PDB file of C-alpha atoms in Angstrom:
ATOM      1  CA  MET A   1      36.950 -33.672 -67.054  1.00 50.00           C
ATOM      2  CA  TYR A   2      35.622 -34.307 -71.250  1.00 53.00           C
ATOM      3  CA  ARG A   3      38.439 -34.911 -73.420  1.00 58.00           C
ATOM      4  CA  ASN A   4      39.038 -32.749 -76.378  1.00 55.00           C
ATOM      5  CA  ASP A   5      36.871 -30.121 -75.003  1.00 63.00           C
ATOM      6  CA  GLY A   6      39.162 -27.136 -75.715  1.00 72.00           C
ATOM      7  CA  PHE A   7      40.330 -26.869 -71.601  1.00 83.00           C
ATOM      8  CA  ARG A   8      43.396 -27.936 -70.220  1.00 91.00           C
ATOM      9  CA  GLU A   9      43.301 -30.654 -67.305  1.00 93.00           C
ATOM     10  CA  LEU A  10      44.687 -28.873 -63.784  1.00 96.00           C
ATOM     11  CA  ASP A  11      46.247 -31.802 -61.557  1.00 96.00           C
ATOM     12  CA  ARG A  12      45.348 -31.496 -57.357  1.00 96.00           C
ATOM     13  CA  HIS A  13      48.556 -29.346 -56.628  1.00 96.00           C
ATOM     14  CA  GLU A  14      47.990 -26.282 -59.370  1.00 97.00           C
ATOM     15  CA  SER A  15      43.890 -26.730 -58.883  1.00 97.00           C
ATOM     16  CA  LEU A  16      44.473 -25.694 -55.374  1.00 96.00           C
ATOM     17  CA  ARG A  17      47.256 -23.270 -56.278  1.00 96.00           C
ATOM     18  CA  LEU A  18      45.029 -21.392 -58.177  1.00 97.00           C
ATOM     19  CA  LEU A  19      41.918 -21.654 -55.470  1.00 96.00           C
ATOM     20  CA  GLY A  20      44.169 -20.049 -52.841  1.00 94.00           C
ATOM     21  CA  THR A  21      44.142 -16.633 -55.526  1.00 95.00           C
ATOM     22  CA  ALA A  22      40.117 -16.558 -55.690  1.00 95.00           C
ATOM     23  CA  ALA A  23      38.600 -14.037 -53.499  1.00 88.00           C
ATOM     24  CA  ILE A  24      34.705 -15.367 -54.032  1.00 94.00           C
ATOM     25  CA  GLY A  25      33.573 -18.993 -54.074  1.00 97.00           C
ATOM     26  CA  ARG A  26      30.353 -20.911 -54.751  1.00 97.00           C
ATOM     27  CA  ILE A  27      29.359 -23.847 -52.084  1.00 97.00           C
ATOM     28  CA  VAL A  28      27.070 -25.997 -53.607  1.00 97.00           C
ATOM     29  CA  HIS A  29      24.667 -28.293 -51.350  1.00 97.00           C
ATOM     30  CA  THR A  30      21.366 -29.497 -51.176  1.00 94.00           C
ATOM     31  CA  ARG A  31      18.238 -27.526 -50.140  1.00 92.00           C
ATOM     32  CA  GLN A  32      15.071 -29.261 -49.838  1.00 89.00           C
ATOM     33  CA  ALA A  33      16.150 -32.413 -51.851  1.00 90.00           C
ATOM     34  CA  LEU A  34      17.310 -29.338 -54.116  1.00 94.00           C
ATOM     35  CA  PRO A  35      20.747 -28.186 -55.503  1.00 95.00           C
ATOM     36  CA  ALA A  36      21.784 -24.837 -54.034  1.00 96.00           C
ATOM     37  CA  VAL A  37      24.361 -22.662 -54.865  1.00 97.00           C
ATOM     38  CA  LEU A  38      25.733 -19.911 -52.613  1.00 95.00           C
ATOM     39  CA  PRO A  39      28.335 -17.632 -53.270  1.00 94.00           C
ATOM     40  CA  VAL A  40      31.174 -17.026 -50.447  1.00 94.00           C
ATOM     41  CA  ASN A  41      34.397 -15.291 -49.447  1.00 92.00           C
ATOM     42  CA  PHE A  42      36.573 -18.359 -47.939  1.00 96.00           C
ATOM     43  CA  CYS A  43      40.081 -19.200 -47.765  1.00 95.00           C
ATOM     44  CA  LEU A  44      42.152 -22.237 -47.574  1.00 95.00           C
ATOM     45  CA  ASP A  45      43.301 -23.581 -44.867  1.00 95.00           C
ATOM     46  CA  ASP A  46      47.613 -24.960 -44.982  1.00 90.00           C
ATOM     47  CA  ASP A  47      45.859 -28.450 -45.295  1.00 92.00           C
ATOM     48  CA  GLY A  48      44.100 -27.196 -48.261  1.00 93.00           C
ATOM     49  CA  ALA A  49      41.106 -27.451 -47.239  1.00 96.00           C
ATOM     50  CA  VAL A  50      38.229 -24.225 -47.649  1.00 97.00           C
ATOM     51  CA  VAL A  51      37.416 -22.705 -44.756  1.00 97.00           C
ATOM     52  CA  LEU A  52      34.100 -20.187 -44.355  1.00 95.00           C
ATOM     53  CA  ARG A  53      33.083 -17.854 -41.628  1.00 92.00           C
ATOM     54  CA  THR A  54      29.012 -17.533 -40.703  1.00 91.00           C
ATOM     55  CA  SER A  55      26.652 -17.292 -38.144  1.00 88.00           C
ATOM     56  CA  ALA A  56      26.071 -20.486 -36.080  1.00 87.00           C
ATOM     57  CA  ALA A  57      22.408 -19.605 -36.528  1.00 87.00           C
ATOM     58  CA  SER A  58      22.681 -19.519 -40.474  1.00 88.00           C
ATOM     59  CA  GLU A  59      21.072 -21.953 -42.762  1.00 91.00           C
ATOM     60  CA  LEU A  60      23.583 -22.443 -44.521  1.00 92.00           C
ATOM     61  CA  ALA A  61      25.983 -23.977 -41.094  1.00 92.00           C
ATOM     62  CA  ARG A  62      22.653 -26.262 -40.532  1.00 91.00           C
ATOM     63  CA  ALA A  63      21.991 -27.261 -44.124  1.00 93.00           C
ATOM     64  CA  VAL A  64      26.409 -28.614 -44.145  1.00 95.00           C
ATOM     65  CA  ASP A  65      27.489 -29.843 -41.187  1.00 94.00           C
ATOM     66  CA  GLY A  66      28.214 -33.216 -41.752  1.00 95.00           C
ATOM     67  CA  THR A  67      26.954 -33.613 -45.711  1.00 96.00           C
ATOM     68  CA  VAL A  68      29.374 -33.753 -48.824  1.00 97.00           C
ATOM     69  CA  VAL A  69      29.183 -30.432 -50.943  1.00 98.00           C
ATOM     70  CA  ALA A  70      31.396 -29.042 -53.939  1.00 98.00           C
ATOM     71  CA  PHE A  71      32.986 -25.885 -53.546  1.00 98.00           C
ATOM     72  CA  GLU A  72      33.682 -23.969 -57.093  1.00 98.00           C
ATOM     73  CA  ALA A  73      35.806 -20.803 -57.965  1.00 98.00           C
ATOM     74  CA  ASP A  74      36.684 -19.675 -60.809  1.00 97.00           C
ATOM     75  CA  GLU A  75      39.052 -16.397 -62.490  1.00 95.00           C
ATOM     76  CA  VAL A  76      37.772 -15.108 -66.047  1.00 92.00           C
ATOM     77  CA  ASP A  77      39.697 -12.828 -68.481  1.00 90.00           C
ATOM     78  CA  ARG A  78      36.938 -12.018 -70.796  1.00 89.00           C
ATOM     79  CA  ALA A  79      39.271  -9.771 -73.128  1.00 88.00           C
ATOM     80  CA  ALA A  80      41.996 -12.153 -73.269  1.00 87.00           C
ATOM     81  CA  ARG A  81      39.665 -15.214 -73.117  1.00 85.00           C
ATOM     82  CA  SER A  82      41.701 -17.126 -70.579  1.00 88.00           C
ATOM     83  CA  GLY A  83      40.897 -18.432 -67.313  1.00 94.00           C
ATOM     84  CA  TRP A  84      40.496 -21.119 -64.829  1.00 96.00           C
ATOM     85  CA  SER A  85      37.533 -22.943 -62.957  1.00 96.00           C
ATOM     86  CA  VAL A  86      38.399 -25.462 -59.829  1.00 98.00           C
ATOM     87  CA  LEU A  87      36.178 -27.639 -57.938  1.00 98.00           C
ATOM     88  CA  LEU A  88      36.054 -29.520 -54.400  1.00 97.00           C
ATOM     89  CA  THR A  89      34.133 -32.426 -53.520  1.00 98.00           C
ATOM     90  CA  GLY A  90      34.797 -33.439 -49.539  1.00 98.00           C
ATOM     91  CA  ALA A  91      32.657 -33.292 -46.549  1.00 98.00           C
ATOM     92  CA  ALA A  92      31.663 -30.080 -44.588  1.00 98.00           C
ATOM     93  CA  GLU A  93      32.276 -30.234 -41.147  1.00 97.00           C
ATOM     94  CA  VAL A  94      31.233 -26.980 -38.186  1.00 96.00           C
ATOM     95  CA  VAL A  95      34.687 -26.550 -36.731  1.00 96.00           C
ATOM     96  CA  THR A  96      33.756 -27.644 -32.967  1.00 94.00           C
ATOM     97  CA  ASP A  97      37.345 -27.817 -31.697  1.00 95.00           C
ATOM     98  CA  PRO A  98      37.945 -24.506 -29.253  1.00 94.00           C
ATOM     99  CA  ALA A  99      41.582 -24.692 -30.334  1.00 95.00           C
ATOM    100  CA  GLU A 100      40.853 -24.756 -33.931  1.00 94.00           C
ATOM    101  CA  HIS A 101      38.361 -21.985 -33.206  1.00 92.00           C
ATOM    102  CA  ARG A 102      40.621 -19.383 -32.086  1.00 92.00           C
ATOM    103  CA  ARG A 103      43.067 -20.018 -34.757  1.00 94.00           C
ATOM    104  CA  LEU A 104      40.773 -19.809 -37.596  1.00 93.00           C
ATOM    105  CA  ALA A 105      39.284 -16.712 -35.988  1.00 90.00           C
ATOM    106  CA  GLU A 106      42.502 -15.527 -36.289  1.00 90.00           C
ATOM    107  CA  ARG A 107      43.662 -15.922 -39.474  1.00 88.00           C
ATOM    108  CA  GLY A 108      40.580 -17.697 -41.260  1.00 84.00           C
ATOM    109  CA  PRO A 109      38.155 -15.790 -43.744  1.00 86.00           C
ATOM    110  CA  ARG A 110      36.545 -12.488 -42.557  1.00 80.00           C
ATOM    111  CA  SER A 111      32.678 -12.380 -42.701  1.00 74.00           C
ATOM    112  CA  TRP A 112      30.929  -9.871 -44.933  1.00 72.00           C
ATOM    113  CA  VAL A 113      28.303  -9.693 -42.500  1.00 70.00           C
ATOM    114  CA  ALA A 114      28.790  -8.306 -38.970  1.00 66.00           C
ATOM    115  CA  VAL A 115      28.134 -11.488 -36.798  1.00 65.00           C
ATOM    116  CA  PRO A 116      29.081 -11.033 -32.882  1.00 63.00           C
ATOM    117  CA  PRO A 117      32.325 -13.169 -32.208  1.00 63.00           C
ATOM    118  CA  ARG A 118      31.020 -15.574 -29.945  1.00 71.00           C
ATOM    119  CA  GLN A 119      27.594 -16.165 -32.711  1.00 83.00           C
ATOM    120  CA  GLU A 120      29.915 -17.309 -35.487  1.00 89.00           C
ATOM    121  CA  VAL A 121      31.337 -20.610 -36.580  1.00 93.00           C
ATOM    122  CA  PHE A 122      34.212 -22.331 -39.144  1.00 94.00           C
ATOM    123  CA  ILE A 123      32.964 -24.423 -41.703  1.00 97.00           C
ATOM    124  CA  ARG A 124      36.043 -26.535 -42.972  1.00 97.00           C
ATOM    125  CA  ILE A 125      35.569 -28.512 -46.595  1.00 98.00           C
ATOM    126  CA  LEU A 126      38.310 -31.512 -46.499  1.00 96.00           C
ATOM    127  CA  PRO A 127      39.377 -31.371 -50.114  1.00 96.00           C
ATOM    128  CA  GLU A 128      38.381 -35.041 -51.333  1.00 97.00           C
ATOM    129  CA  LEU A 129      38.484 -34.756 -55.003  1.00 97.00           C
ATOM    130  CA  VAL A 130      40.053 -31.755 -56.959  1.00 97.00           C
ATOM    131  CA  THR A 131      39.576 -30.789 -60.343  1.00 96.00           C
ATOM    132  CA  GLY A 132      40.850 -27.909 -62.224  1.00 96.00           C
ATOM    133  CA  ARG A 133      40.658 -26.618 -66.077  1.00 95.00           C
ATOM    134  CA  GLU A 134      42.080 -24.022 -67.599  1.00 94.00           C
ATOM    135  CA  VAL A 135      41.792 -21.902 -71.166  1.00 88.00           C
ATOM    136  CA  VAL A 136      44.477 -19.724 -71.994  1.00 76.00           C
ATOM    137  CA  GLY A 137      43.304 -17.246 -74.957  1.00 64.00           C
ATOM    138  CA  ASP A 138      43.627 -18.005 -78.506  1.00 62.00           C
ATOM    139  CA  ARG A 139      46.516 -20.415 -78.002  1.00 55.00           C
ATOM    140  CA  SER A 140      44.970 -23.989 -78.351  1.00 50.00           C
ATOM    141  CA  PRO A 141      45.244 -26.522 -74.582  1.00 48.00           C
ATOM    142  CA  HIS A 142      47.900 -28.489 -76.509  1.00 50.00           C
ATOM    143  CA  ASP A 143      50.114 -25.631 -77.273  1.00 50.00           C
ATOM    144  CA  ALA A 144      49.581 -24.414 -73.740  1.00 48.00           C
ATOM    145  CA  GLU A 145      51.230 -28.452 -72.673  1.00 52.00           C
ATOM    146  CA  ILE A 146      54.005 -27.740 -75.056  1.00 48.00           C
ATOM    147  CA  GLY A 147      54.486 -24.390 -73.696  1.00 50.00           C
ATOM    148  CA  ALA A 148      54.644 -22.774 -77.037  1.00 44.00           C
TER     149      ALA A 148
END
């Protein structure tokens, strides 16, 4: 984080808690040596991993399997001038274990696109580095830290 930029740093626990409340996030990966950002729906698994559901034939599944990616989500209230942003960096992998795939099929995120169950895969992003920041309306970050 950048010091004195008007935001309060969030610890890992608070960052993951907020990330679990978001409906949409963005996966950042490399496509043809350039950064690519794709909005996705997701869920957090019990261990804090981000889980995505997509087609096995998707470019995303091929591009991120076995690579390090970033994942970002945020919430902003423009009227209140408040919000937060969480950035998670870690290794992405396509889930290949049949039992794990069945478990995620029951409780994982639902795809927005109709994909036949036999053609869908789950991508897990293991949280290696988690950072977050928050701004709280007209209050300064110093006020938020001391509970003013």
